Short mmCIF file of C-alpha atoms in Angstrom, two decimals:
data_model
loop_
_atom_site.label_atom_id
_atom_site.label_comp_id
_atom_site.label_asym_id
_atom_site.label_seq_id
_atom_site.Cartn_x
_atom_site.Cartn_y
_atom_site.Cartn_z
CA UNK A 85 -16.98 58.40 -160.52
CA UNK A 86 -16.06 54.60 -160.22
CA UNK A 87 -16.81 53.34 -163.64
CA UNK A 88 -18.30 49.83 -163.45
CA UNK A 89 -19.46 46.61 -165.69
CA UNK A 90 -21.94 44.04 -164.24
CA UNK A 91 -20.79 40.71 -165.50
CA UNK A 92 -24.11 38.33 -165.26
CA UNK A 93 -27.92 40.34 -164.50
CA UNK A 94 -29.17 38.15 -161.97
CA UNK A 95 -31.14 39.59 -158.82
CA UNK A 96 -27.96 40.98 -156.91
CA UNK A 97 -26.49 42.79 -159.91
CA UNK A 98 -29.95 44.03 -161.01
CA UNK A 99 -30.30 45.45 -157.12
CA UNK A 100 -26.27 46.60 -157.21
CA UNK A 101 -26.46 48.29 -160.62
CA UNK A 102 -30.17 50.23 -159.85
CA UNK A 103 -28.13 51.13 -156.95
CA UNK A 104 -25.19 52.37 -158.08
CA UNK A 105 -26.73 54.64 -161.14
CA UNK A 106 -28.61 55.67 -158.10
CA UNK A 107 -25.98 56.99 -156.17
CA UNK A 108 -24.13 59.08 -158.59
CA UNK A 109 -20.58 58.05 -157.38
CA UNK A 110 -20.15 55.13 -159.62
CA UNK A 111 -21.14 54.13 -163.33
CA UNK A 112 -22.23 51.08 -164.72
CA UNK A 113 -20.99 51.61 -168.37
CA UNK A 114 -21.94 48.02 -170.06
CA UNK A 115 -23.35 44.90 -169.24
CA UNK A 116 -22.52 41.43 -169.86
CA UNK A 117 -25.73 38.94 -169.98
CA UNK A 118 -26.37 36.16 -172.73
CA UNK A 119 -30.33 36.04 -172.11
CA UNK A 120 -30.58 39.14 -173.96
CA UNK A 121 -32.01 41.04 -170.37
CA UNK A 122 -35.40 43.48 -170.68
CA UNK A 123 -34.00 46.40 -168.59
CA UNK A 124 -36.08 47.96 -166.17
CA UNK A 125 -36.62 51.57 -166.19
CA UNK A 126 -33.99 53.67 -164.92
CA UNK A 127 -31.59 51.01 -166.43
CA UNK A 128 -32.51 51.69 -170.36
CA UNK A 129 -29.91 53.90 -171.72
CA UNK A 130 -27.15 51.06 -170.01
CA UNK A 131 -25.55 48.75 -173.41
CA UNK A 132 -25.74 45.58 -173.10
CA UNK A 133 -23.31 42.74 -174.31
CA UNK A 134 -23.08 39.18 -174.64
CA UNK A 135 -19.73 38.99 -176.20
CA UNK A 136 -16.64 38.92 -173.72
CA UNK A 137 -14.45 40.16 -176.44
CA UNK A 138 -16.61 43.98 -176.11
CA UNK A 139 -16.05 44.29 -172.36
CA UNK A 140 -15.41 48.12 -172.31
CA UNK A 141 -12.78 49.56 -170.17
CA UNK A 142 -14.14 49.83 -166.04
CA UNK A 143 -12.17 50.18 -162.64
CA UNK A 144 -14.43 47.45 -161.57
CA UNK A 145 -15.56 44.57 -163.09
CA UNK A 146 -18.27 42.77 -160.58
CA UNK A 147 -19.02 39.05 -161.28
CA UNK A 148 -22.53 38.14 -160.43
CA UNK A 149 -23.39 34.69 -161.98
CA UNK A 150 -24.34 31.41 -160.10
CA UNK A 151 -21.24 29.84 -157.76
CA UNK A 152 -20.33 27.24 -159.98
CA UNK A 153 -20.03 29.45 -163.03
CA UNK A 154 -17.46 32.16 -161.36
CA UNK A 155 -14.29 30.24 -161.85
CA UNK A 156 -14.99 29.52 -165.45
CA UNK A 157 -16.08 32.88 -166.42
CA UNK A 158 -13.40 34.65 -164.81
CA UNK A 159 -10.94 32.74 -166.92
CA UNK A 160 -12.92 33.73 -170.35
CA UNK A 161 -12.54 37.44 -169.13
CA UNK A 162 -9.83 39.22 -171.56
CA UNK A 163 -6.49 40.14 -169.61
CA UNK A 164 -7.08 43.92 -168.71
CA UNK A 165 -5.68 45.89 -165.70
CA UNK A 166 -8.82 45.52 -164.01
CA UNK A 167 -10.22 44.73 -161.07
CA UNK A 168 -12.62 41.52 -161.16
CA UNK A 169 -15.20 41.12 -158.26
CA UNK A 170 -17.72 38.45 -157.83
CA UNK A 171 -20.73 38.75 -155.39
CA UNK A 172 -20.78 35.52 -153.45
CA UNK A 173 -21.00 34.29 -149.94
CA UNK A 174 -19.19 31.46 -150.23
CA UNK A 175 -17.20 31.23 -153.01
CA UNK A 176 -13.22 32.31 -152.28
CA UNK A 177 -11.23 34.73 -153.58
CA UNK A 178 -8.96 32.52 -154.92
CA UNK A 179 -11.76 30.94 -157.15
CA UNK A 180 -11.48 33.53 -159.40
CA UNK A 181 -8.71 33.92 -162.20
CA UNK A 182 -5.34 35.54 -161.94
CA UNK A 183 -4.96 36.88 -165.24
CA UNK A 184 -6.96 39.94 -163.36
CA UNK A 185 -6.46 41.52 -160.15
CA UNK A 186 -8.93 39.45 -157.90
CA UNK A 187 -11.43 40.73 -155.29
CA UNK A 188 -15.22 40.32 -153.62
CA UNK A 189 -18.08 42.26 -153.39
CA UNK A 190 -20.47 40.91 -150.91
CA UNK A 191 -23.79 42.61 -149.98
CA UNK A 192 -25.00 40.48 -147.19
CA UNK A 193 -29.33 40.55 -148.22
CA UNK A 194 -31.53 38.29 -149.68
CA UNK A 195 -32.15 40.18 -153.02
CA UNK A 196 -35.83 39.33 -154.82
CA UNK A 197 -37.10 40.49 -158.22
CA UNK A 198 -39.61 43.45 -157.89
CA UNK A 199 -38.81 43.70 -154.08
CA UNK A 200 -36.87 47.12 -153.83
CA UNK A 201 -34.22 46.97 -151.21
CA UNK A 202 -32.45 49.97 -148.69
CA UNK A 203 -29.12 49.64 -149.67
CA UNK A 204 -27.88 52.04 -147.45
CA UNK A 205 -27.51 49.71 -144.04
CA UNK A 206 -26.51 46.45 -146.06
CA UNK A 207 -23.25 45.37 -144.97
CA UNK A 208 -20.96 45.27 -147.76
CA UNK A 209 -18.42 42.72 -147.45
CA UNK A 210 -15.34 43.21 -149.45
CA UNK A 211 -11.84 41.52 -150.08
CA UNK A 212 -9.04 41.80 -152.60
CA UNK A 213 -5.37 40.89 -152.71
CA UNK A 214 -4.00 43.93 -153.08
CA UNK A 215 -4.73 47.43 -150.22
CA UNK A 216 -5.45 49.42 -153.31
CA UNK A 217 -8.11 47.40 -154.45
CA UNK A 218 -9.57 47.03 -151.23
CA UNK A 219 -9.58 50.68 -151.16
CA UNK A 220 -11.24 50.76 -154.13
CA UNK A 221 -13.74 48.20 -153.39
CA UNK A 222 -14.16 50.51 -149.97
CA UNK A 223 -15.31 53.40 -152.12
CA UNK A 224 -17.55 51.24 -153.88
CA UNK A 225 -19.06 50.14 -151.30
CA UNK A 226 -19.68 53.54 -149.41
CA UNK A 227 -20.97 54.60 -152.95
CA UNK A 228 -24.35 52.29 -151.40
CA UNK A 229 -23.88 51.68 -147.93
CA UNK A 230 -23.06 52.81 -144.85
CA UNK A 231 -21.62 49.40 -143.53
CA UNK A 232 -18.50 48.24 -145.68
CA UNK A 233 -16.58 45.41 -143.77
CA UNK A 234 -13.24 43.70 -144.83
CA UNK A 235 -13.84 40.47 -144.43
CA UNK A 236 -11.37 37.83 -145.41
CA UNK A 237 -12.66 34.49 -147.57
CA UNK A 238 -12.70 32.01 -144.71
CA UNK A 239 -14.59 34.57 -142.47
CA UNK A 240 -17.16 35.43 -145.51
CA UNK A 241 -18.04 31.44 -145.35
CA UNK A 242 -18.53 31.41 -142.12
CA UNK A 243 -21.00 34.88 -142.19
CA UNK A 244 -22.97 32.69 -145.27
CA UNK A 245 -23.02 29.70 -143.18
CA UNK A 246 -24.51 31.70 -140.66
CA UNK A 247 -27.10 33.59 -143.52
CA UNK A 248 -28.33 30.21 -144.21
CA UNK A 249 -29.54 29.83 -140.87
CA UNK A 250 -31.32 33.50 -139.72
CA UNK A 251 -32.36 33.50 -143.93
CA UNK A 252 -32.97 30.24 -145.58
CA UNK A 253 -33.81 27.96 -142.31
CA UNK A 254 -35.72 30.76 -140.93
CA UNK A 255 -37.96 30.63 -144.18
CA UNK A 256 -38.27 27.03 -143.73
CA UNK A 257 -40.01 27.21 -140.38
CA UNK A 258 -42.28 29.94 -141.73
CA UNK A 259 -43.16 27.89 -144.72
CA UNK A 260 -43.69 25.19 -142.00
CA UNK A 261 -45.89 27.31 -139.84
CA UNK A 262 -47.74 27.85 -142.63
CA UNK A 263 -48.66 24.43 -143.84
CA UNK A 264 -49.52 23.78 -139.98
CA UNK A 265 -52.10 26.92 -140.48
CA UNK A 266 -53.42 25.02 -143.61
CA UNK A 267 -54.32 21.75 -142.38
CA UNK A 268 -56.57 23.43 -139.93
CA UNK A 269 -57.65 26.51 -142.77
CA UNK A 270 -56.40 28.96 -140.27
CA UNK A 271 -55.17 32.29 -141.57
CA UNK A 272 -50.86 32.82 -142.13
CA UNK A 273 -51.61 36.39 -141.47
CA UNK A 274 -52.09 36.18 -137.28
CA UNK A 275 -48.68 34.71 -137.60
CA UNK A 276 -47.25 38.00 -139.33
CA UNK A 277 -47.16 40.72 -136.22
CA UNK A 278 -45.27 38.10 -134.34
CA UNK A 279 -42.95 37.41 -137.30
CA UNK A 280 -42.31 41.10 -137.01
CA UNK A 281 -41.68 41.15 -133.61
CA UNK A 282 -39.34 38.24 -133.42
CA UNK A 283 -36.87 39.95 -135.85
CA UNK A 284 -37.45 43.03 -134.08
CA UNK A 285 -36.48 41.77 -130.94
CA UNK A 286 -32.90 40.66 -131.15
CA UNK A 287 -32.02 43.96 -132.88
CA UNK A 288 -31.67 45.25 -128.98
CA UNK A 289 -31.95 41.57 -127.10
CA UNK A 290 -29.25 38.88 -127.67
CA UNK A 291 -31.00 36.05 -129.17
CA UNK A 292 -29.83 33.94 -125.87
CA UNK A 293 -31.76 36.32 -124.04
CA UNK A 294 -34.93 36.69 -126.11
CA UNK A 295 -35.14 33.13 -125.81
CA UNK A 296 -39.03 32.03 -124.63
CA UNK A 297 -41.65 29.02 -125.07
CA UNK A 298 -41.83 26.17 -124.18
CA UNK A 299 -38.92 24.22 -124.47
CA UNK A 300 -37.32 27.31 -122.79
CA UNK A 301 -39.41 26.71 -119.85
CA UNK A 302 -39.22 22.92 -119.72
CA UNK A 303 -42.92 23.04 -120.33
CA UNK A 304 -43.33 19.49 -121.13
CA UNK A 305 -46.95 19.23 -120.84
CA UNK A 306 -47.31 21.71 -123.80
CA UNK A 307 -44.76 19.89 -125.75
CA UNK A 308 -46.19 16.96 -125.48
CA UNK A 309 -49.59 18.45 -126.77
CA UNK A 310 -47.27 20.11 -130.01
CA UNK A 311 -45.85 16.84 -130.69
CA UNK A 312 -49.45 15.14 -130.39
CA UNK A 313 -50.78 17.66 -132.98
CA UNK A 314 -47.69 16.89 -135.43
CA UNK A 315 -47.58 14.19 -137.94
CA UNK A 316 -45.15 11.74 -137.94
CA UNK A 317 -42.38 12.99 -140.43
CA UNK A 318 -39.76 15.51 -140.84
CA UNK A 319 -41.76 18.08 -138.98
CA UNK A 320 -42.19 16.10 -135.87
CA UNK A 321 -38.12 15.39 -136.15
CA UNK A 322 -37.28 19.22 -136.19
CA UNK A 323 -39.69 19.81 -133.36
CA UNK A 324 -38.01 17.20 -131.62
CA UNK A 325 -34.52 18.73 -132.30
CA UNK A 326 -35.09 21.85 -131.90
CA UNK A 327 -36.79 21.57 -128.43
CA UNK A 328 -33.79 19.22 -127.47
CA UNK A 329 -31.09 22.11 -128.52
CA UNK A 330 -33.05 24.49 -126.62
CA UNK A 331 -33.37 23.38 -123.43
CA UNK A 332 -30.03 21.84 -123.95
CA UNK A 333 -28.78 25.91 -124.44
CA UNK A 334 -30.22 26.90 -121.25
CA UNK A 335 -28.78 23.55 -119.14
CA UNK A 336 -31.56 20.96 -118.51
CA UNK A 337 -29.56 17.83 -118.29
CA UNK A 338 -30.53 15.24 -121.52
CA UNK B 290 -66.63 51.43 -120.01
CA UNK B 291 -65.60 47.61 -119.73
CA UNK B 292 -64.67 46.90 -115.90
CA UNK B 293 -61.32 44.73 -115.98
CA UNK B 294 -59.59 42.49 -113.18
CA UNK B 295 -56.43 41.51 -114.26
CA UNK B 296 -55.07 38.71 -112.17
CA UNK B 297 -51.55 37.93 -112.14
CA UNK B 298 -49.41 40.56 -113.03
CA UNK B 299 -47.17 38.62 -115.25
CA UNK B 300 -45.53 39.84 -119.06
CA UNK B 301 -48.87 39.27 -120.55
CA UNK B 302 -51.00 40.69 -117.91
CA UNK B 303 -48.31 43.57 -117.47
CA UNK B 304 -48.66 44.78 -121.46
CA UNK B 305 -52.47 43.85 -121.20
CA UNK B 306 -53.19 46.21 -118.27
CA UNK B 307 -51.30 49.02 -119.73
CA UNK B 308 -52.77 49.13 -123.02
CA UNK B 309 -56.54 48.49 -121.75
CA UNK B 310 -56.06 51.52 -119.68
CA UNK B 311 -54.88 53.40 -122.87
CA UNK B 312 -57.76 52.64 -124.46
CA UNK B 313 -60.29 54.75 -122.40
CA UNK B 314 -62.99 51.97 -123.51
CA UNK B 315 -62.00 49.41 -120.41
CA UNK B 316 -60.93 50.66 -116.95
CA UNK B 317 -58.73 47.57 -114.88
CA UNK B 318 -60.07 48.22 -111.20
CA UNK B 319 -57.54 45.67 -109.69
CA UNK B 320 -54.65 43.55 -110.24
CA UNK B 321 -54.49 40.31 -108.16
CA UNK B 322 -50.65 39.56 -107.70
CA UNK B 323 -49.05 37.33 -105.31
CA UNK B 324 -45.75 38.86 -105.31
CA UNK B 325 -46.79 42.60 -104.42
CA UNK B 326 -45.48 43.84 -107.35
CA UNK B 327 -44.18 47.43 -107.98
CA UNK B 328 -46.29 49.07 -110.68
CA UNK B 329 -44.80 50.81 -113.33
CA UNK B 330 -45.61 54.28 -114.11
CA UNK B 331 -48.97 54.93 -115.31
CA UNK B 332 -50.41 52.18 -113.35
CA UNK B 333 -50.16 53.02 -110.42
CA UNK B 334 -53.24 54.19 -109.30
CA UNK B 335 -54.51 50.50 -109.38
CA UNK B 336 -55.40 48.94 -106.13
CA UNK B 337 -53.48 45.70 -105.54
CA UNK B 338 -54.63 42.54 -103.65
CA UNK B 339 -53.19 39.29 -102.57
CA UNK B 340 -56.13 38.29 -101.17
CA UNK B 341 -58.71 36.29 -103.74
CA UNK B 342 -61.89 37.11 -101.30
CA UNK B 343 -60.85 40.57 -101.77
CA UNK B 344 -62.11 40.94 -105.69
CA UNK B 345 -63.86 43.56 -106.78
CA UNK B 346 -66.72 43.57 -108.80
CA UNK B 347 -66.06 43.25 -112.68
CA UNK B 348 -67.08 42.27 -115.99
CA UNK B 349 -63.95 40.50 -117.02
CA UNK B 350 -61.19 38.83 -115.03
CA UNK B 351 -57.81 38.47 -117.18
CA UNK B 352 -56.41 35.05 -115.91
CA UNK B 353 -52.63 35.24 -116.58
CA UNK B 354 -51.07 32.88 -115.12
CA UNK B 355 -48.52 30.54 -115.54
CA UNK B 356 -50.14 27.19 -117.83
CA UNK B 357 -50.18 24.55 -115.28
CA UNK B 358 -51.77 27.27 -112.87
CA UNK B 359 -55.23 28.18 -114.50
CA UNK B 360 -56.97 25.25 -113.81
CA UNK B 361 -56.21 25.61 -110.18
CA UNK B 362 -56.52 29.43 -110.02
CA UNK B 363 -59.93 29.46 -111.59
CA UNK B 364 -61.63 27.17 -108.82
CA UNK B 365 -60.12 29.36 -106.18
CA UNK B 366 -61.82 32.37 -107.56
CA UNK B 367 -65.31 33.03 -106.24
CA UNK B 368 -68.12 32.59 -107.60
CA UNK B 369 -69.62 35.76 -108.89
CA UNK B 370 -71.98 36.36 -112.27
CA UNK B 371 -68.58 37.07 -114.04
CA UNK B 372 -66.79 35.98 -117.01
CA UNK B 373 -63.17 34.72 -116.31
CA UNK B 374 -61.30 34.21 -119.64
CA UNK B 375 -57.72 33.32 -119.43
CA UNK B 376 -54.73 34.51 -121.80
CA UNK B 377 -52.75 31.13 -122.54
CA UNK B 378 -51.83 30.02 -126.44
CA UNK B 379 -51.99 26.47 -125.46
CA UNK B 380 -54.65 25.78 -122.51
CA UNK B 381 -58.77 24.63 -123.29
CA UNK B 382 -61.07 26.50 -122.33
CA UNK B 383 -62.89 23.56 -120.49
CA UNK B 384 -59.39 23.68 -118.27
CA UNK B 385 -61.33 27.03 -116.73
CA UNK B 386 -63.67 26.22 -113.96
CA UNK B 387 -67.17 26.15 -114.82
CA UNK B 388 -68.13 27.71 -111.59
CA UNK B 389 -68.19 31.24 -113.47
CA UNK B 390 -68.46 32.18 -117.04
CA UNK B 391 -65.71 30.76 -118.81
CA UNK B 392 -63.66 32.88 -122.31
CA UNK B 393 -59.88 32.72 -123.37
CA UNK B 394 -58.61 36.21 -124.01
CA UNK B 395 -55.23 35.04 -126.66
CA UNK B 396 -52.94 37.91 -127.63
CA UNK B 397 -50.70 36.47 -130.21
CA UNK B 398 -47.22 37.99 -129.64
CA UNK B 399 -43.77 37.43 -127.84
CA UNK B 400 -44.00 40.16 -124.90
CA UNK B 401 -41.21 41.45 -123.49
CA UNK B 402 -40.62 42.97 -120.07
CA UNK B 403 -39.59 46.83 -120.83
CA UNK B 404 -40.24 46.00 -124.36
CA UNK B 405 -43.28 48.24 -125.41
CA UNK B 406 -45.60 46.70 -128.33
CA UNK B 407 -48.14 48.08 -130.75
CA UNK B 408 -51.43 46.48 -129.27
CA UNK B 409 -53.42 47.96 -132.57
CA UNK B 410 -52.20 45.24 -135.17
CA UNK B 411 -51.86 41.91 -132.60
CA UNK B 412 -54.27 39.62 -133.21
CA UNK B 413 -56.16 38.97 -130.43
CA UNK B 414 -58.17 35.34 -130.57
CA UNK B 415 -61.02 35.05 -128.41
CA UNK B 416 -63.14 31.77 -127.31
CA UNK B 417 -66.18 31.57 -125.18
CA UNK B 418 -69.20 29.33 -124.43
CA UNK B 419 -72.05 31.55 -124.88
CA UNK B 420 -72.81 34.26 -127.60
CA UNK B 421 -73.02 37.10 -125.11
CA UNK B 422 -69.42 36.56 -123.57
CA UNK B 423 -68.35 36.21 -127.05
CA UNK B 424 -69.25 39.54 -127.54
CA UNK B 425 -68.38 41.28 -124.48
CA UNK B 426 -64.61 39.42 -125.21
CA UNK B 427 -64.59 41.31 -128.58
CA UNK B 428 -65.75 44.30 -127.82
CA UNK B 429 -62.53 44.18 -125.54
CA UNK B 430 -60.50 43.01 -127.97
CA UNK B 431 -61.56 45.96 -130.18
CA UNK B 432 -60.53 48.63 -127.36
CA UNK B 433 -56.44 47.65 -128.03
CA UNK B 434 -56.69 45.73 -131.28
CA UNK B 435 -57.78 46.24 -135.11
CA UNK B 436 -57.57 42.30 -135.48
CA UNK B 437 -59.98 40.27 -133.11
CA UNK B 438 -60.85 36.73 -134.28
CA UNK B 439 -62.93 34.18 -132.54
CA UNK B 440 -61.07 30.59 -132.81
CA UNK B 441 -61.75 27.28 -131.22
CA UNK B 442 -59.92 25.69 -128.97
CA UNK B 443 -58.53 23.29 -131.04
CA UNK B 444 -57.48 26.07 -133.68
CA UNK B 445 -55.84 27.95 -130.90
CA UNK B 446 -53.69 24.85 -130.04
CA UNK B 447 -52.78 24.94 -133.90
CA UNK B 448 -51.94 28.69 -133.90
CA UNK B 449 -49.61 27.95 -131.10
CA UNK B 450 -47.78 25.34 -132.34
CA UNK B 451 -47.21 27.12 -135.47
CA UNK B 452 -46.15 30.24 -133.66
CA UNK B 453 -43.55 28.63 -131.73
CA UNK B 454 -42.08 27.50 -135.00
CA UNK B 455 -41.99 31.26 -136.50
CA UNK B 456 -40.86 32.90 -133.31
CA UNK B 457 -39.13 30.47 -130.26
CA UNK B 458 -37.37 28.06 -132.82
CA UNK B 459 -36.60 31.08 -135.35
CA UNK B 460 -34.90 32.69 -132.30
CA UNK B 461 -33.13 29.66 -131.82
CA UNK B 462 -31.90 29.67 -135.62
CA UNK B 463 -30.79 33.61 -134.34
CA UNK B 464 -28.75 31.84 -131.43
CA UNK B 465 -27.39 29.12 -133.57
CA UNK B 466 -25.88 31.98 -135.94
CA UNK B 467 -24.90 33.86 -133.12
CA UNK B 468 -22.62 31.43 -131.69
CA UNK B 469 -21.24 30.14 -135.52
CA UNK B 470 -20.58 33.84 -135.83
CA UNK B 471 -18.38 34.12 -132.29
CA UNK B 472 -16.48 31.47 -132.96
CA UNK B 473 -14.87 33.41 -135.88
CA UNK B 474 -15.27 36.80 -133.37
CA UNK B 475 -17.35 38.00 -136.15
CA UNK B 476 -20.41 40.59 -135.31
CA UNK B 477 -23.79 39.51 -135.44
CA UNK B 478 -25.16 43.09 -136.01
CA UNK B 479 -23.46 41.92 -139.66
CA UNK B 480 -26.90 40.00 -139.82
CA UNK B 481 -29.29 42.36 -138.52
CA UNK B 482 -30.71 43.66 -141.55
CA UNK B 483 -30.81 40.13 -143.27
CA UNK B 484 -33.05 38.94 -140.13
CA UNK B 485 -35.25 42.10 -140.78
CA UNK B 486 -35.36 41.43 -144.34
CA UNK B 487 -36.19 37.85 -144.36
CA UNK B 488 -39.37 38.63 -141.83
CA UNK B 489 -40.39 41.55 -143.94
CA UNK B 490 -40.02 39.51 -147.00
CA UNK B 491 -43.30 37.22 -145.82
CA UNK B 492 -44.99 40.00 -145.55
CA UNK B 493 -46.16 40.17 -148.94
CA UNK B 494 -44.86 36.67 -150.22
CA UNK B 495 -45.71 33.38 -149.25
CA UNK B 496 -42.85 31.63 -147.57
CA UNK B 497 -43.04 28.76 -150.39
CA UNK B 498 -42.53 31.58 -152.88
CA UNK B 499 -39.51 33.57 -150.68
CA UNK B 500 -37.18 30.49 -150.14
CA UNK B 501 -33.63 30.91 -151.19
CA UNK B 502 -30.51 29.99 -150.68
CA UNK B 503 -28.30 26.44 -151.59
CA UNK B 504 -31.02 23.60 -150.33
CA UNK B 505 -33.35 25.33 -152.25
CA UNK B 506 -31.48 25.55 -155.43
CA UNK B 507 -29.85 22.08 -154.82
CA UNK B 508 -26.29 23.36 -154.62
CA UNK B 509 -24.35 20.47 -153.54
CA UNK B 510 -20.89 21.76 -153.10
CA UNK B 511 -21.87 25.07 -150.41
CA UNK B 512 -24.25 22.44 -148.37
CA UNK B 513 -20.67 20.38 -148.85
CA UNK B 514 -18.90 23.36 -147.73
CA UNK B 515 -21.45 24.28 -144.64
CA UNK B 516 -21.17 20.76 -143.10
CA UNK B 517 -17.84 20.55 -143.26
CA UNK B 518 -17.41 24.17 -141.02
CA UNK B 519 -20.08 22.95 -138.49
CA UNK B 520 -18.59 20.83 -135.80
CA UNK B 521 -20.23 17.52 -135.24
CA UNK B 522 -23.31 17.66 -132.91
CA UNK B 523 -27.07 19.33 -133.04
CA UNK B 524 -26.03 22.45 -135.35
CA UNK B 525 -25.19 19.82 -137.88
CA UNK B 526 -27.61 17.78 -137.49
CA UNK B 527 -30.28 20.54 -137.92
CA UNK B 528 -28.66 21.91 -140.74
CA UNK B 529 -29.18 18.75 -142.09
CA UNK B 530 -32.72 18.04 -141.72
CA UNK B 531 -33.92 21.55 -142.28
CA UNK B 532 -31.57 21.12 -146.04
CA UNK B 533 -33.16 17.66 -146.33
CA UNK B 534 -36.83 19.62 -145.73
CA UNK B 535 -35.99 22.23 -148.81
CA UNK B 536 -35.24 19.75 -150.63
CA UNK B 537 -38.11 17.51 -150.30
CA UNK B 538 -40.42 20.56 -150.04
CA UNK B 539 -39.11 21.91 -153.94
CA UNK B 540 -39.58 18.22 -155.16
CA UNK B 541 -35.88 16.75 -154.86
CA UNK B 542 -36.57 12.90 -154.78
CA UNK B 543 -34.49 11.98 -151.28
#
């Protein structure tokens, strides 16, 4: 039984510490929040700090606060012969404090309140300086998932640079589709089945070849008409540059 | 028993004809194809033609055909006391000619060759001139699909536009993170369940309401970070417009 603290009760640790009470390898014996947390069911009987100086004793200590807060925190953490792991995509390793062995603890998901996740095919990435810890942080990780990947800080930026994209950008265009759907009071639901699908398909396709439309198909007519329908603005931009990138992938000379 | 002639024998036309003869509420009778196609299993008891004098008798002819075809196709056809109702996202109905009954047929979803979908929750968005065709399209409509919606031709052109935003330029995002990914020989399957996730997500919340990530929450120093490991070109500048679009969507003054 890893015994663990959560440091910060934001949306990952909430998810990571339901999960790991859940699994019954690891512990989470105290946490650490200053906005005095309600905890959900399940969660009750956990005690709850907000003084650094009461940090019980834990194999792990994982660091979940907002990016620019990590460094800073990690430094107020007393000197203990513990392992302290933050959470993020794209802060490094070497962000964190040396007056305690140093490592990450990476589940690459979007995490929302209320919105229970399957932590079992989340890829867990994990680094630390020293091969004990990452063993450690291994067995952690299996505690939840079945996909635990060592993954060094340079690579981890690049894999969040990445997230942005399939996650945050994807979101974008949806929120995008949907304010197209308003203007004429159409319905953002006969968009969902082919939301689905989309994902769905490059879980077997390569996104090169799931590729269709028209920009794939040098349609220009029906571009034409999209870019007609668009309002001047940012919008009308993306359309443009995403069209352009497209058939600029699959080799019509610009 | 609704009498079907599919013509072409396209993706579209392909899924279409197998899951009308699933239905056991429409029978297809023929497939017009150019290319003497080989049917797959299950359909082939169809009789094929190449030959547009050669059409049977039916109550609806499935025109599925590549966009800057219909028009053409449709005066070719004979004239018969039929309704002819293409399948395209993006064409008028008034591009049908009016020398028979004209009705669009619009399955909203990517198709896939060898890909099989679930027919029962696509929408499919019928358009026709008179009240009688309107009905005989949705009583079609009903034999594969729960959702059946009658929309103009001007929404349809909406719907489109917004669906190639939520599935060909999401797909692209895919690619894009596919290739950042490579160069760092990392594995996109590391991704897969984010890309699920972040579809499912909209599911239940509004796309406003699921955005995450640094644009949204104005985190200078990762978008910093980001644009510094993009090379110069069309990733970066999408990143950039698409971060510039959170921003001004969540009320950052640009």
């Amino acid at each position: 039984m890893i015994k663990v603290v959560c440091i910060g009760f934001g949306n990952v640790n909430q998810h990571l510490c339901r999960a790991l009470q859940q699994s019954h390898q690891a512990e989470v014996v105290q946490i650490f929040s200053r906005s005095q947390p309600t905890l959900p069911e399940g969660l009750q009987d956990i005690p709850v700090t907000d003084d650094l100086s009461q940090l019980k004793e834990a194999q792990v200590y994982l660091l979940s606060v907002p990016d620019d807060a990590i460094a800073q925190l990690s430094k107020q953490l007393p000197r203990r012969s513990a392992l302290v792991a933050h959470t993020s995509g794209s802060v490094e390793l070497r962000q964190l404090s040396a007056k305690n062995r140093r490592g990450v603890f990476y589940p690459l998901q979007t995490f929302s309140k209320n919105r229970p996740v399957d932590f079992s095919k989340i890829p867990i990435c994990i680094e630390a300086e020293m091969e004990t810890d990452t063993l450690l942080l291994r067995q952690l990780g299996t505690a939840l998932s079945n996909k635990v990947v060592s993954i060094s800080s340079k690579e981890r930026q690049t894999l969040h640079l990445a997230a942005v994209f399939v996650n945050n950008f994807t979101n974008h265009l949806y929120h995008i589709s949907s304010t197209i759907l308003e203007r004429e009071a159409l319905d953002f639901d006969l968009l969902k089945p082919l939301i689905e699908e989309t994902a769905k398909k490059v879980m077997t396709l390569s996104p090169y070849g799931a590729q269709t439309g028209p920009a794939r198909r040098n349609d220009q007519k029906t571009i034409e008409k999209h870019l007609h329908l668009l309002p001047e603005g940012t919008q009308k931009e993306l359309y443009q540059l995403v069209t352009q990138a497209i058939q600029h992938t699959y080799g019509k000379k610009l």
